Coordinates of C-alpha atoms and ligand atoms in Angstrom, one line a residue:
X46 CA 0.1 0.5 -0.1
X47 CA 1.2 2.9 -0.8
X48 CA 0.2 6.9 2.1
X49 CA -0.3 10.3 0.8
X50 CA -2.6 12.7 1.8
X51 CA -5.0 14.7 -1.2
X52 CA -6.4 18.1 0.7
X53 CA -5.0 16.9 4.0
X54 CA -7.0 13.6 4.3
X55 CA -4.7 10.1 4.4
X56 CA -5.4 7.9 2.6
X57 CA -3.4 3.8 1.9
X58 CA -4.0 3.5 -1.6
X59 CA -2.5 0.1 -4.1
X60 CA 0.8 0.7 -5.8
X61 CA 0.0 1.9 -9.2
X62 CA -2.8 4.1 -7.7
X63 CA -3.5 6.5 -10.4
X64 CA -3.3 10.0 -8.4
X65 CA -7.1 10.6 -9.8
X66 CA -8.6 7.1 -8.9
X67 CA -6.5 8.4 -5.2
X68 CA -8.9 11.2 -5.5
X69 CA -12.3 9.9 -6.5
X70 CA -11.9 7.5 -3.2
X71 CA -11.6 10.1 -0.9
X72 CA -14.4 11.5 -3.2
X73 CA -13.1 13.6 -4.9
X74 CA -13.7 14.6 -8.6
X75 CA -11.4 15.8 -10.0
X76 CA -12.1 18.1 -13.5
X77 CA -11.1 16.3 -16.0
X78 CA -11.5 16.2 -20.3
X79 CA -10.1 13.5 -22.5
X80 CA -9.7 10.7 -19.7
X81 CA -11.3 7.4 -21.1
X82 CA -10.1 4.5 -18.4
X83 CA -8.2 2.5 -19.8
X84 CA -8.7 4.0 -23.5
X85 CA -7.3 7.7 -22.8
X86 CA -4.7 8.2 -19.7
X87 CA -3.0 10.8 -21.8
X88 CA -3.1 13.6 -20.3
X89 CA -3.8 15.3 -23.4
X90 CA -6.7 18.3 -22.2
X91 CA -4.2 18.7 -18.8
X92 CA -7.3 19.6 -16.8
X93 CA -6.6 17.4 -14.2
X94 CA -3.3 19.2 -12.8
X95 CA -3.1 19.0 -9.9
X96 CA -0.1 20.6 -7.4
X97 CA 2.5 18.0 -5.8
X98 CA 4.7 19.2 -2.7
X99 CA 8.2 19.6 -3.8
X100 CA 7.6 19.7 -7.6
X101 CA 7.7 22.5 -9.1
X102 CA 5.8 22.6 -12.2
X103 CA 2.1 20.6 -11.8
X104 CA 1.4 17.3 -12.5
X105 CA -1.5 15.7 -14.2
X106 CA -3.5 13.2 -12.9
X107 CA -4.2 10.4 -15.1
X108 CA -0.9 9.5 -16.4
X109 CA 1.1 9.7 -12.6
X110 CA 1.3 7.1 -10.1
X111 CA 1.1 7.6 -5.9
X112 CA 4.3 7.7 -4.4
X113 CA 4.5 6.6 -0.6
X114 CA 4.4 10.0 1.1
X115 CA 3.3 13.0 -1.2
X116 CA 1.0 15.8 0.0
X117 CA -1.2 17.1 -2.7
X118 CA -3.1 19.8 -3.6
X119 CA -6.2 19.4 -5.9
X120 CA -8.0 22.8 -5.6
X121 CA -5.3 25.6 -4.5
X122 CA -4.3 29.0 -5.9
X123 CA -2.4 27.8 -8.5
X124 CA -4.2 24.7 -10.0
X125 CA -6.8 26.2 -10.5
X126 CA -5.5 30.0 -12.1
X127 CA -3.9 27.4 -14.3
X128 CA -6.6 24.9 -14.8
X129 CA -9.2 28.0 -15.9
X130 CA -6.0 28.8 -18.9
X131 CA -5.8 25.6 -20.2
X132 CA -9.7 26.1 -20.6
X133 CA -9.0 29.0 -22.0
X134 CA -7.7 28.0 -24.7
X135 CA -9.6 25.2 -25.6
X136 CA -12.0 27.0 -26.0
X137 CA -10.0 29.6 -28.5
X138 CA -9.9 26.4 -30.8
X139 CA -13.2 26.2 -30.3
X140 CA -16.7 27.0 -31.9
X141 CA -18.5 28.2 -28.9
X142 CA -21.8 28.7 -30.8
X143 CA -24.1 26.4 -28.4
X144 CA -27.7 27.7 -29.0
X145 CA -26.6 25.7 -32.0
X146 CA -25.2 23.1 -30.8
X147 CA -27.1 19.1 -30.8
X148 CA -25.1 18.4 -27.7
X149 CA -25.7 21.9 -25.7
X150 CA -27.0 20.4 -22.5
X151 CA -24.5 17.5 -22.8
X152 CA -21.1 18.1 -23.9
X153 CA -18.3 17.9 -20.3
X154 CA -16.5 21.5 -22.3
X155 CA -19.2 23.9 -21.5
X156 CA -20.3 23.0 -18.4
X157 CA -16.4 22.4 -17.4
X158 CA -15.8 26.0 -18.4
X159 CA -19.6 26.8 -16.9
X160 CA -17.6 24.9 -13.2
X161 CA -14.9 27.3 -13.0
X162 CA -16.7 30.4 -13.7
X163 CA -15.6 31.3 -17.2
X164 CA -17.1 34.2 -18.0
X165 CA -14.7 35.2 -20.8
X166 CA -11.9 34.6 -23.6
X167 CA -9.1 36.0 -23.1
X168 CA -7.3 34.7 -26.7
X169 CA -8.2 35.2 -30.2
X170 CA -10.3 32.4 -31.6
X171 CA -8.6 29.6 -34.5
X172 CA -10.6 27.3 -35.2
X173 CA -9.3 25.3 -37.9
X174 CA -11.8 24.3 -40.4
X175 CA -11.5 21.0 -42.6
X176 CA -14.0 20.6 -46.1
X177 CA -16.5 17.7 -44.8
X178 CA -19.0 15.6 -47.4
X179 CA -22.3 16.4 -44.9
X180 CA -24.3 13.1 -47.0
X181 CA -21.7 10.7 -45.1
X182 CA -23.9 9.5 -42.0
X183 CA -21.3 10.4 -39.9
X184 CA -19.6 14.1 -39.5
X185 CA -17.2 15.7 -38.4
X186 CA -17.2 19.9 -37.2
X187 CA -14.0 19.7 -37.1
X188 CA -14.1 24.0 -36.0
X189 CA -15.3 21.3 -32.4
X190 CA -12.9 19.1 -31.7
X191 CA -10.8 19.9 -29.3
X192 CA -7.9 17.4 -29.5
X193 CA -8.6 14.8 -26.7
X194 CA -7.5 12.1 -28.8
X195 CA -10.7 9.8 -27.5
X196 CA -11.9 9.0 -31.2
X197 CA -8.4 8.1 -32.2
X198 CA -7.9 6.1 -29.6
X199 CA -11.5 4.5 -29.2
X200 CA -11.8 3.3 -33.0
X201 CA -7.9 1.8 -32.4
X202 CA -7.9 0.0 -29.0
X203 CA -11.7 -0.6 -29.5
X204 CA -12.7 -1.2 -32.5
X205 CA -9.0 -1.7 -34.4
X206 CA -10.2 0.1 -37.7
X207 CA -7.1 2.8 -37.2
X208 CA -10.1 5.8 -39.3
X209 CA -8.9 9.1 -36.9
X210 CA -5.3 10.2 -37.1
X211 CA -3.3 13.1 -35.4
X212 CA -1.6 15.0 -38.3
X213 CA 0.8 17.9 -37.5
X214 CA 2.6 19.2 -34.6
X215 CA 2.4 22.0 -32.1
X216 CA 0.6 24.2 -32.2
X217 CA -0.8 22.8 -35.8
X218 CA -1.7 19.6 -34.6
X219 CA -4.9 17.8 -36.0
X220 CA -7.2 15.0 -36.1
X221 CA -8.6 14.1 -39.1
X222 CA -9.4 11.1 -41.6
X223 CA -5.9 8.5 -41.4
X224 CA -3.5 8.5 -44.4
X225 CA -5.0 11.2 -45.8
X226 CA -8.3 8.9 -47.1
X227 CA -11.3 11.0 -47.4
X228 CA -14.0 9.6 -44.7
X229 CA -16.2 7.4 -47.5
X230 CA -12.3 5.8 -48.5
X231 CA -11.5 5.7 -45.0
X232 CA -12.7 1.9 -43.7
X233 CA -15.5 3.6 -41.6
X234 CA -17.8 0.5 -40.1
X235 CA -20.2 3.5 -39.1
X236 CA -20.5 2.0 -35.4
X237 CA -19.7 5.6 -34.1
X238 CA -18.5 5.0 -31.0
X239 CA -15.9 8.0 -31.8
X240 CA -19.3 10.5 -31.0
X241 CA -20.8 8.5 -28.0
X242 CA -16.4 9.5 -27.0
X243 CA -16.6 13.0 -28.1
X244 CA -17.1 15.4 -25.2
X245 CA -18.8 17.6 -27.6
X246 CA -19.8 18.1 -30.2
X247 CA -17.3 17.3 -33.4
X248 CA -18.7 14.0 -34.2
X249 CA -22.1 14.2 -34.8
X250 CA -24.9 11.8 -37.1
X251 CA -25.9 13.8 -40.6
X252 CA -28.7 14.6 -38.3
X253 CA -32.0 13.4 -41.7
X254 CA -34.9 15.0 -38.5
X255 CA -36.2 17.9 -41.2
X256 CA -36.6 14.8 -43.6
X257 CA -39.1 13.0 -40.9
X258 CA -40.8 16.0 -40.5
X259 CA -41.6 17.0 -43.6
X260 CA -42.6 13.3 -44.3
X261 CA -45.0 13.0 -42.1
X262 CA -46.7 16.6 -43.8
X263 CA -47.0 15.1 -47.1
X264 CA -50.6 14.2 -47.2
X265 CA -49.8 11.6 -50.4
X266 CA -47.7 9.6 -48.1
X267 CA -48.0 6.3 -45.2
X268 CA -45.3 6.7 -42.8
X269 CA -44.5 3.4 -40.8
X270 CA -41.9 3.9 -38.4
X271 CA -40.7 1.0 -37.4
X272 CA -38.3 1.2 -33.8
X273 CA -35.7 -1.0 -32.4
X274 CA -35.1 -3.1 -29.5
X275 CA -32.3 -1.5 -28.5
X276 CA -34.8 2.2 -28.6
X277 CA -36.5 1.0 -25.7
X278 CA -33.6 0.1 -23.4
X279 CA -32.2 4.7 -24.2
X280 CA -34.4 7.2 -25.1
X281 CA -35.6 8.4 -22.1
X282 CA -33.4 7.8 -20.2
X283 CA -32.2 12.4 -19.5
X284 CA -35.4 12.6 -19.4
X285 CA -37.6 12.4 -16.0
X286 CA -38.9 8.5 -16.4
X287 CA -35.8 6.8 -16.3
X288 CA -35.3 3.6 -18.2
X289 CA -38.1 1.6 -17.0
X290 CA -40.5 3.8 -17.4
X291 CA -39.7 5.1 -20.9
X292 CA -41.9 1.4 -22.3
X293 CA -41.6 1.4 -26.3
X294 CA -45.4 1.8 -26.2
X295 CA -45.0 5.3 -25.6
X296 CA -42.6 5.7 -27.7
X297 CA -44.7 3.9 -30.4
X298 CA -47.3 7.1 -28.7
X299 CA -45.3 10.5 -29.5
X300 CA -44.5 8.8 -33.5
X301 CA -48.5 8.7 -34.0
X302 CA -48.5 12.2 -32.1
X303 CA -45.8 13.7 -34.5
X304 CA -47.7 12.5 -37.4
X305 CA -46.6 8.6 -38.2
X306 CA -49.4 6.6 -40.3
X307 CA -48.3 3.3 -38.5
X308 CA -45.5 1.9 -35.9
X309 CA -44.5 -1.2 -35.4
X310 CA -41.2 -3.1 -33.4
X311 CA -38.3 -4.0 -35.4
X312 CA -38.6 -7.0 -32.7
X313 CA -41.7 -7.9 -35.0
X314 CA -38.7 -9.0 -38.0
X315 CA -36.4 -9.5 -35.6
X316 CA -38.6 -13.0 -35.9
X317 CA -38.7 -13.4 -39.6
X318 CA -34.6 -13.1 -39.9
X319 CA -34.9 -15.8 -37.6
X320 CA -36.9 -17.9 -39.3
X321 CA -34.6 -17.6 -42.1
X322 CA -31.9 -17.9 -40.0
X323 CA -32.5 -20.1 -38.6
X324 CA -33.6 -22.5 -41.7
X325 CA -30.8 -21.3 -43.5
X326 CA -28.1 -22.9 -40.5
X327 CA -29.4 -26.0 -41.0
X328 CA -29.5 -26.1 -44.5
X329 CA -25.5 -24.8 -44.7
X330 CA -24.3 -26.9 -40.8
X331 CA -26.0 -30.0 -42.0
X332 CA -25.5 -29.9 -45.9
X333 CA -22.0 -27.1 -46.3
X334 CA -18.3 -27.4 -46.7
X335 CA -16.3 -28.2 -43.9
X336 CA -14.4 -25.4 -44.8
X337 CA -17.5 -21.9 -45.1
X338 CA -17.9 -22.7 -42.0
X339 CA -19.2 -20.4 -39.5
X340 CA -21.4 -18.9 -41.1
X341 CA -21.7 -15.5 -39.5
X342 CA -25.0 -13.0 -37.7
X343 CA -25.1 -10.0 -40.9
X344 CA -27.9 -8.2 -38.9
X345 CA -25.3 -5.4 -37.5
X346 CA -24.2 -3.4 -40.8
X347 CA -21.7 -2.3 -38.9
X348 CA -20.4 -5.5 -38.7
X349 CA -20.8 -6.1 -42.3
X350 CA -18.8 -2.7 -43.3
X351 CA -16.1 -4.0 -41.7
X352 CA -16.0 -8.0 -42.9
X353 CA -16.2 -6.5 -46.4
X354 CA -13.2 -4.2 -45.8
X355 CA -10.8 -6.5 -43.5
X356 CA -11.7 -10.2 -44.8
X357 CA -13.2 -9.7 -48.0
X358 CA -12.8 -13.3 -49.1
X359 CA -15.3 -13.8 -45.9
X360 CA -18.3 -12.6 -47.3
X361 CA -19.4 -15.9 -48.2
X362 CA -19.7 -16.4 -44.6
X363 CA -22.5 -14.2 -43.9
X364 CA -25.3 -15.3 -44.2
X365 CA -27.8 -14.0 -46.5
X366 CA -30.4 -12.7 -44.7
X367 CA -31.6 -9.5 -44.3
X368 CA -30.8 -7.4 -41.4
X369 CA -34.8 -7.4 -39.2
X370 CA -34.8 -3.9 -40.3
X371 CA -33.9 -4.7 -44.0
X372 CA -36.7 -7.4 -43.5
X373 CA -39.4 -5.7 -41.4
X374 CA -38.6 -2.5 -45.0
X375 CA -39.1 -5.3 -47.6
X376 CA -42.9 -6.7 -45.7
X377 CA -44.4 -3.1 -45.8
X378 CA -43.4 -1.6 -49.1
X379 CA -44.5 -5.0 -50.6
X380 CA -46.9 -7.4 -47.7
X381 CA -49.1 -4.6 -46.0
X382 CA -49.1 -1.6 -49.3
X383 CA -50.9 -4.5 -50.4
X384 CA -52.8 -5.4 -46.9
X385 CA -54.0 -1.9 -46.5
X386 CA -53.9 -1.2 -50.5
X387 CA -51.8 1.1 -51.5
X388 CA -48.9 1.5 -53.7
X389 CA -45.0 0.7 -52.3
X390 CA -43.1 4.0 -53.7
X391 CA -47.6 5.3 -51.2
X392 CA -45.1 4.0 -48.5
X393 CA -42.1 6.3 -46.2
X394 CA -40.3 3.3 -44.2
X395 CA -38.7 4.6 -41.8
X396 CA -37.0 2.8 -39.0
X397 CA -35.6 4.9 -35.6
X398 CA -32.6 2.8 -34.9
X399 CA -29.9 2.8 -31.6
X400 CA -26.6 3.3 -34.7
X401 CA -25.7 5.1 -37.1
X402 CA -24.8 2.9 -39.5
X403 CA -27.7 1.3 -40.3
X404 CA -28.1 4.7 -42.1
X405 CA -25.6 3.8 -44.6
X406 CA -27.4 0.0 -44.6
X407 CA -30.8 1.9 -45.7
X408 CA -28.8 3.5 -48.5
X409 CA -27.9 0.8 -50.1
X410 CA -30.2 -0.8 -52.4
X411 CA -31.1 -4.4 -51.9
X412 CA -34.8 -4.7 -53.1
X413 CA -35.3 -6.9 -55.5
X414 CA -38.8 -8.0 -57.7
X415 CA -41.9 -5.5 -58.8
X416 CA -40.8 -3.4 -56.1
X417 CA -37.9 -1.2 -56.1
X418 CA -36.4 1.1 -53.9
X419 CA -35.4 0.8 -50.0
X420 CA -36.4 -1.5 -48.6
X421 CA -35.9 2.0 -45.3
X422 CA -35.9 5.6 -46.4
X423 CA -35.3 7.1 -43.4
X424 CA -32.3 5.6 -40.1
X425 CA -33.4 8.3 -37.1
X426 CA -30.6 7.6 -34.2
X427 CA -32.2 6.9 -30.7
X428 CA -30.6 11.2 -30.2
X429 CA -32.5 12.4 -33.8
X430 CA -35.7 11.0 -32.3
X431 CA -35.4 12.3 -28.6
X432 CA -35.0 15.8 -30.1
X433 CA -37.7 15.6 -32.3
X434 CA -39.6 14.9 -29.5
X435 CA -37.8 18.3 -27.5
X436 CA -39.1 19.7 -30.7
X437 CA -42.8 18.4 -31.4
X438 CA -43.0 19.8 -27.5
X439 CA -44.0 16.0 -26.0
X440 CA -44.5 16.6 -22.5
X441 CA -43.1 12.5 -22.7
X442 CA -44.5 12.1 -18.8
X443 CA -48.2 12.3 -20.1
X444 CA -47.4 9.5 -22.6
X445 CA -50.0 5.8 -21.9
X446 CA -48.4 4.4 -24.6
X447 CA -49.6 2.7 -27.7
X448 CA -49.7 -0.9 -28.9
X449 CA -48.4 -1.2 -31.7
X450 CA -50.4 -1.9 -35.1
X451 CA -52.2 -4.5 -36.4
X452 CA -50.5 -7.3 -39.2
X453 CA -47.3 -7.2 -37.6
X454 CA -48.8 -6.3 -33.4
X455 CA -46.8 -9.3 -32.0
X456 CA -42.8 -10.7 -31.2
X457 CA -41.0 -12.4 -28.9
X458 CA -38.5 -12.0 -26.3
X459 CA -35.9 -13.2 -28.5
X460 CA -37.0 -10.5 -31.8
X461 CA -35.9 -8.1 -27.8
X462 CA -32.7 -9.6 -27.0
X463 CA -31.6 -8.8 -30.4
X464 CA -30.2 -5.5 -29.2
X465 CA -28.4 -7.7 -27.0
X466 CA -25.0 -8.7 -27.6
X467 CA -25.3 -12.7 -28.2
X468 CA -28.6 -12.1 -28.3
X469 CA -29.2 -12.9 -32.1
X470 CA -27.4 -16.6 -31.0
X471 CA -29.7 -17.5 -28.4
X472 CA -33.3 -16.3 -30.4
X473 CA -31.3 -18.7 -33.1
X474 CA -30.4 -21.7 -31.6
X475 CA -33.8 -21.4 -29.7
X476 CA -35.5 -21.8 -32.9
X477 CA -33.5 -24.1 -34.6
X478 CA -33.6 -26.7 -31.9
X479 CA -37.5 -26.6 -32.4
X480 CA -36.7 -27.0 -36.3
X481 CA -34.3 -30.2 -35.5
X482 CA -35.5 -31.6 -32.5
X483 CA -39.8 -31.0 -33.1
X484 CA -39.7 -29.3 -29.2
X485 CA -38.9 -26.4 -27.7
X486 CA -35.5 -26.0 -25.1
X487 CA -36.3 -24.1 -22.7
X488 CA -35.9 -21.2 -23.1
X489 CA -33.2 -20.1 -21.5
X490 CA -31.3 -23.7 -22.5
X491 CA -29.2 -21.3 -24.1
X492 CA -28.4 -18.2 -21.5
X493 CA -24.6 -18.6 -21.8
X494 CA -24.0 -16.7 -24.4
X495 CA -24.6 -13.8 -23.0
X496 CA -22.1 -11.7 -22.2
X497 CA -22.7 -9.7 -18.5
X498 CA -19.8 -7.1 -18.3
X499 CA -17.8 -5.6 -20.6
X500 CA -15.2 -7.5 -20.0
X501 CA -16.3 -10.0 -21.9
X502 CA -16.1 -9.8 -25.2
X503 CA -15.8 -12.7 -26.4
X504 CA -18.5 -15.5 -25.5
X505 CA -17.3 -19.9 -27.1
X506 CA -19.5 -22.6 -26.3
X507 CA -20.9 -25.9 -27.3
X508 CA -23.8 -27.6 -27.5
X509 CA -24.9 -31.4 -28.4
X510 CA -27.6 -30.9 -30.5
X511 CA -29.4 -33.8 -32.2
X512 CA -25.8 -36.0 -31.5
X513 CA -23.9 -33.7 -33.4
X514 CA -21.0 -31.3 -30.7
X515 CA -22.4 -27.4 -32.2
X516 CA -19.6 -24.5 -31.6
X517 CA -20.9 -21.8 -31.4
X518 CA -18.7 -18.8 -31.4
X519 CA -20.1 -14.6 -30.2
X520 CA -17.6 -11.5 -29.9
X521 CA -18.8 -7.4 -29.5
X522 CA -16.8 -4.9 -30.6
X523 CA -14.8 -4.8 -33.7
X524 CA -11.7 -5.5 -31.9
X525 CA -12.7 -8.5 -30.4
X526 CA -14.4 -10.0 -33.7
X527 CA -10.4 -9.1 -35.2
X528 CA -9.9 -11.7 -32.7
X529 CA -12.1 -13.8 -33.0
X530 CA -10.9 -13.9 -37.0
X531 CA -8.3 -14.5 -36.8
X532 CA -8.0 -17.6 -34.0
X533 CA -11.2 -19.3 -36.6
X534 CA -8.0 -17.8 -39.7
X535 CA -4.7 -18.9 -38.4
X536 CA -6.8 -22.6 -37.2
X537 CA -6.9 -21.8 -33.4
X538 CA -10.7 -22.0 -33.3
X539 CA -13.3 -24.2 -34.5
X540 CA -16.7 -22.6 -35.0
X541 CA -20.4 -22.9 -36.5
X542 CA -22.8 -20.3 -36.8
X543 CA -20.7 -17.2 -35.4
X544 CA -22.7 -13.9 -34.0
X545 CA -20.3 -10.5 -34.2
X546 CA -22.2 -7.2 -33.2
X547 CA -19.9 -4.2 -34.0
X548 CA -20.0 -2.2 -30.8
X549 CA -19.3 -3.1 -27.5
X550 CA -22.3 -4.4 -25.6
X551 CA -24.4 -4.8 -29.2
X552 CA -27.3 -2.7 -30.1
X553 CA -27.5 -1.2 -27.4
X554 CA -24.1 0.5 -26.6
X555 CA -25.0 1.6 -30.4
X556 CA -23.6 4.6 -31.7
X557 CA -26.8 6.4 -31.6
X558 CA -27.9 5.6 -28.2
X559 CA -28.0 8.7 -25.9
X560 CA -24.8 9.7 -24.7
X561 CA -23.0 9.4 -20.6
X562 CA -19.4 10.5 -20.7
X563 CA -17.4 9.2 -19.0
X564 CA -20.1 6.3 -18.4
X565 CA -20.7 2.1 -20.6
X566 CA -24.1 1.6 -20.3
X567 CA -24.3 -0.9 -23.0
X568 CA -24.7 -3.4 -19.9
X569 CA -27.2 -2.5 -18.6
X570 CA -29.3 -1.6 -21.0
X571 CA -28.9 -5.1 -22.4
X572 CA -30.5 -6.7 -19.0
X573 CA -33.4 -4.4 -19.6
X574 CA -33.8 -6.4 -23.1
X575 CA -33.5 -9.7 -21.2
X576 CA -36.4 -8.6 -18.2
X577 CA -38.1 -8.2 -21.2
X578 CA -38.3 -11.3 -23.0
X579 CA -37.8 -12.9 -19.4
X580 CA -41.3 -11.5 -18.8
X581 CA -43.2 -12.0 -22.2
X582 CA -45.7 -14.7 -23.0
X583 CA -44.1 -15.1 -26.8
X584 CA -40.2 -16.7 -25.7
X585 CA -39.8 -19.0 -29.1
X586 CA -39.8 -16.3 -32.9
X587 CA -41.3 -19.1 -34.7
X588 CA -44.6 -19.1 -31.3
X589 CA -44.9 -15.3 -33.2
X590 CA -48.6 -16.0 -34.4
X591 CA -48.0 -12.7 -36.7
X592 CA -45.4 -14.5 -38.2
X593 CA -47.2 -17.4 -38.6
X594 CA -49.9 -15.5 -40.2
X595 CA -47.6 -14.3 -42.4
X596 CA -46.0 -17.4 -43.5
X597 CA -49.6 -19.3 -43.9
X598 CA -49.9 -15.8 -46.2
X599 CA -47.8 -14.6 -48.1
X600 CA -44.1 -17.0 -48.0
X601 CA -45.7 -20.4 -47.1
X602 CA -42.4 -20.9 -45.7
X603 CA -39.0 -20.1 -44.9
X604 CA -36.2 -19.8 -47.7
X605 CA -38.5 -20.7 -50.2
X606 CA -38.7 -18.5 -53.1
X607 CA -40.8 -15.9 -52.1
X608 CA -38.6 -15.4 -48.7
X609 CA -35.4 -15.4 -51.4
X610 CA -36.3 -12.4 -53.8
X611 CA -37.8 -10.4 -50.7
X612 CA -36.2 -11.1 -47.2
X613 CA -31.7 -12.1 -48.7
X614 CA -30.2 -10.4 -50.2
X615 CA -26.5 -10.8 -52.0
X616 CA -23.5 -8.5 -49.8
X617 CA -21.8 -8.5 -52.7
X618 CA -23.8 -6.8 -54.4
Ligands
HC0_614 FE1 -30.2 -3.4 -33.5 FE2 -30.7 -5.5 -35.3 S1 -30.7 -5.5 -32.8 S2 -28.6 -4.3 -36.0 O1 -28.4 -3.4 -32.8 O2 -30.9 -7.5 -35.9 O3 -29.4 -0.9 -34.9 O4 -31.4 -2.8 -31.6 O5 -32.8 -3.1 -35.2 O6 -31.7 -4.8 -37.6 O7 -33.7 -5.8 -33.9 C1 -29.5 -1.8 -34.5 C2 -31.0 -2.9 -32.1 C3 -31.6 -3.7 -34.2 C4 -32.3 -4.9 -37.2 C5 -33.5 -6.4 -35.0 C6 -30.9 -6.8 -35.3
SF4_615 FE1 -25.5 -1.0 -35.3 FE2 -26.0 -2.7 -33.1 FE3 -24.5 -3.4 -35.2 FE4 -23.6 -1.5 -33.3 S1 -24.0 -3.3 -33.2 S2 -22.8 -0.8 -35.8 S3 -25.9 -0.1 -33.0 S4 -25.8 -2.2 -35.7

């Protein structure tokens, strides 16, 4: 143990503890801007300085360890003045138009500047303007970048993609897309983790809310909105409702108040994906060439972008099933349009998603057959949805919740857990078991594929199914995906079926979810989805009455010709 004194308080901590962590133990929160535990501990911002008796210069507390006998002051006049000037300097290089910034009220720089009572900026404003293609789903506002390096580190250490780098030196140093590429040329997976880890408004999603307002206002359009599983776990986090009272039914009600004609739950089409994917897997597993294993899930577009750029030779091993979002769009413009007597062109298919990559996925021309266009016309992130609610002055505390519309009303707990890492695998195994054994497994028979914390990046399991050993792999976060694939490529590991979600924790930790600087909420949100599953009366995708009906009335059976033309895709397109 190391003994020291912080602001007059004696404290004993383990050797190697940072000064910042030691201060936290005695209830002192040293201010910081760039720090991210285990990811960015480089003291780029110098806001976390403290005074250590006997040392002339101020010491950054995030990356310096305690030493025996240290006497530390975290709030001396010298420290306060230094921090004050540092933040003023940062502000002079930051576009401080807070009134028009999406991070206003949720910006660490704004909060810090207020806490330090900074009333003016003594240094002349120097803003760095970089060109950016604003049609891309990820938008970088260079004039707001404070060069904290978090985006660089998250992309590098967690997602293993190195999209960002620091260019230039000294005062001229700035963050930009690495290798002098444009963002379109970079191998960006669009996971959006750089956005959720940005302390300010330098990285944001492309705002598509105006397009949705226009669709709502157009009397000639039928606006059909689906809501992804993970959105319900987070949309109300910043309100008085909180996570538990913020049900999906209240989201439906809010959408109808804003102008949606029909509202549905993506969990329905997650059930549809399971039907197609589980049967495809059984087919590949029983007939497939061993070299073609594992089969990979394909519902996460961040992961699909990743495999296409990093491991193109493995693209053929992706399931051909479209993602639930795209399947829903597809049935909205075919079966649903027919049933309400409309042409597919009259339908605007909208998805509320926790995800940025879904904006990219919706742009893809994947629609087959007689119904031209995109499966999904418009993707709105959870954050954009919350902004729309605020713009429409809906008091969400008055919402009571409404049911989704008929035809695709029902969904199973298996569909809901898609939003958490391991959920797609667990749902698929429940249905594959039934298809092979003719009876249901206990609903929680495959719960070992769930990850309980950030530390669980890869889960492996073996199951005996009808005398055959089934080898399963599940990874969340693209760095973990890379590790898993490399272990398969070098012959260390063998799997039959692998689920990969690009974001840590799965979609609950998606790049379009509300931002809480410094806290990782994905696994808390995931628990919420498992709770909904446990409380559901239907827990198997194949038991969803509306799924049974759509096969009876339209697709006949999983992987039928019609199902193939509407619900599957060619990832090489
Ligand atoms: Fe997901 Fe999905 S689970 S990718 O994270 O499969 O975004 O929530 O909507 O499509 O269902 C996101 C979440 C979805 C899809 C579903 C899958
Ligand atoms: Fe999007 Fe979910 Fe994939 Fe993240 S894990 S990129 S939120 S689909």
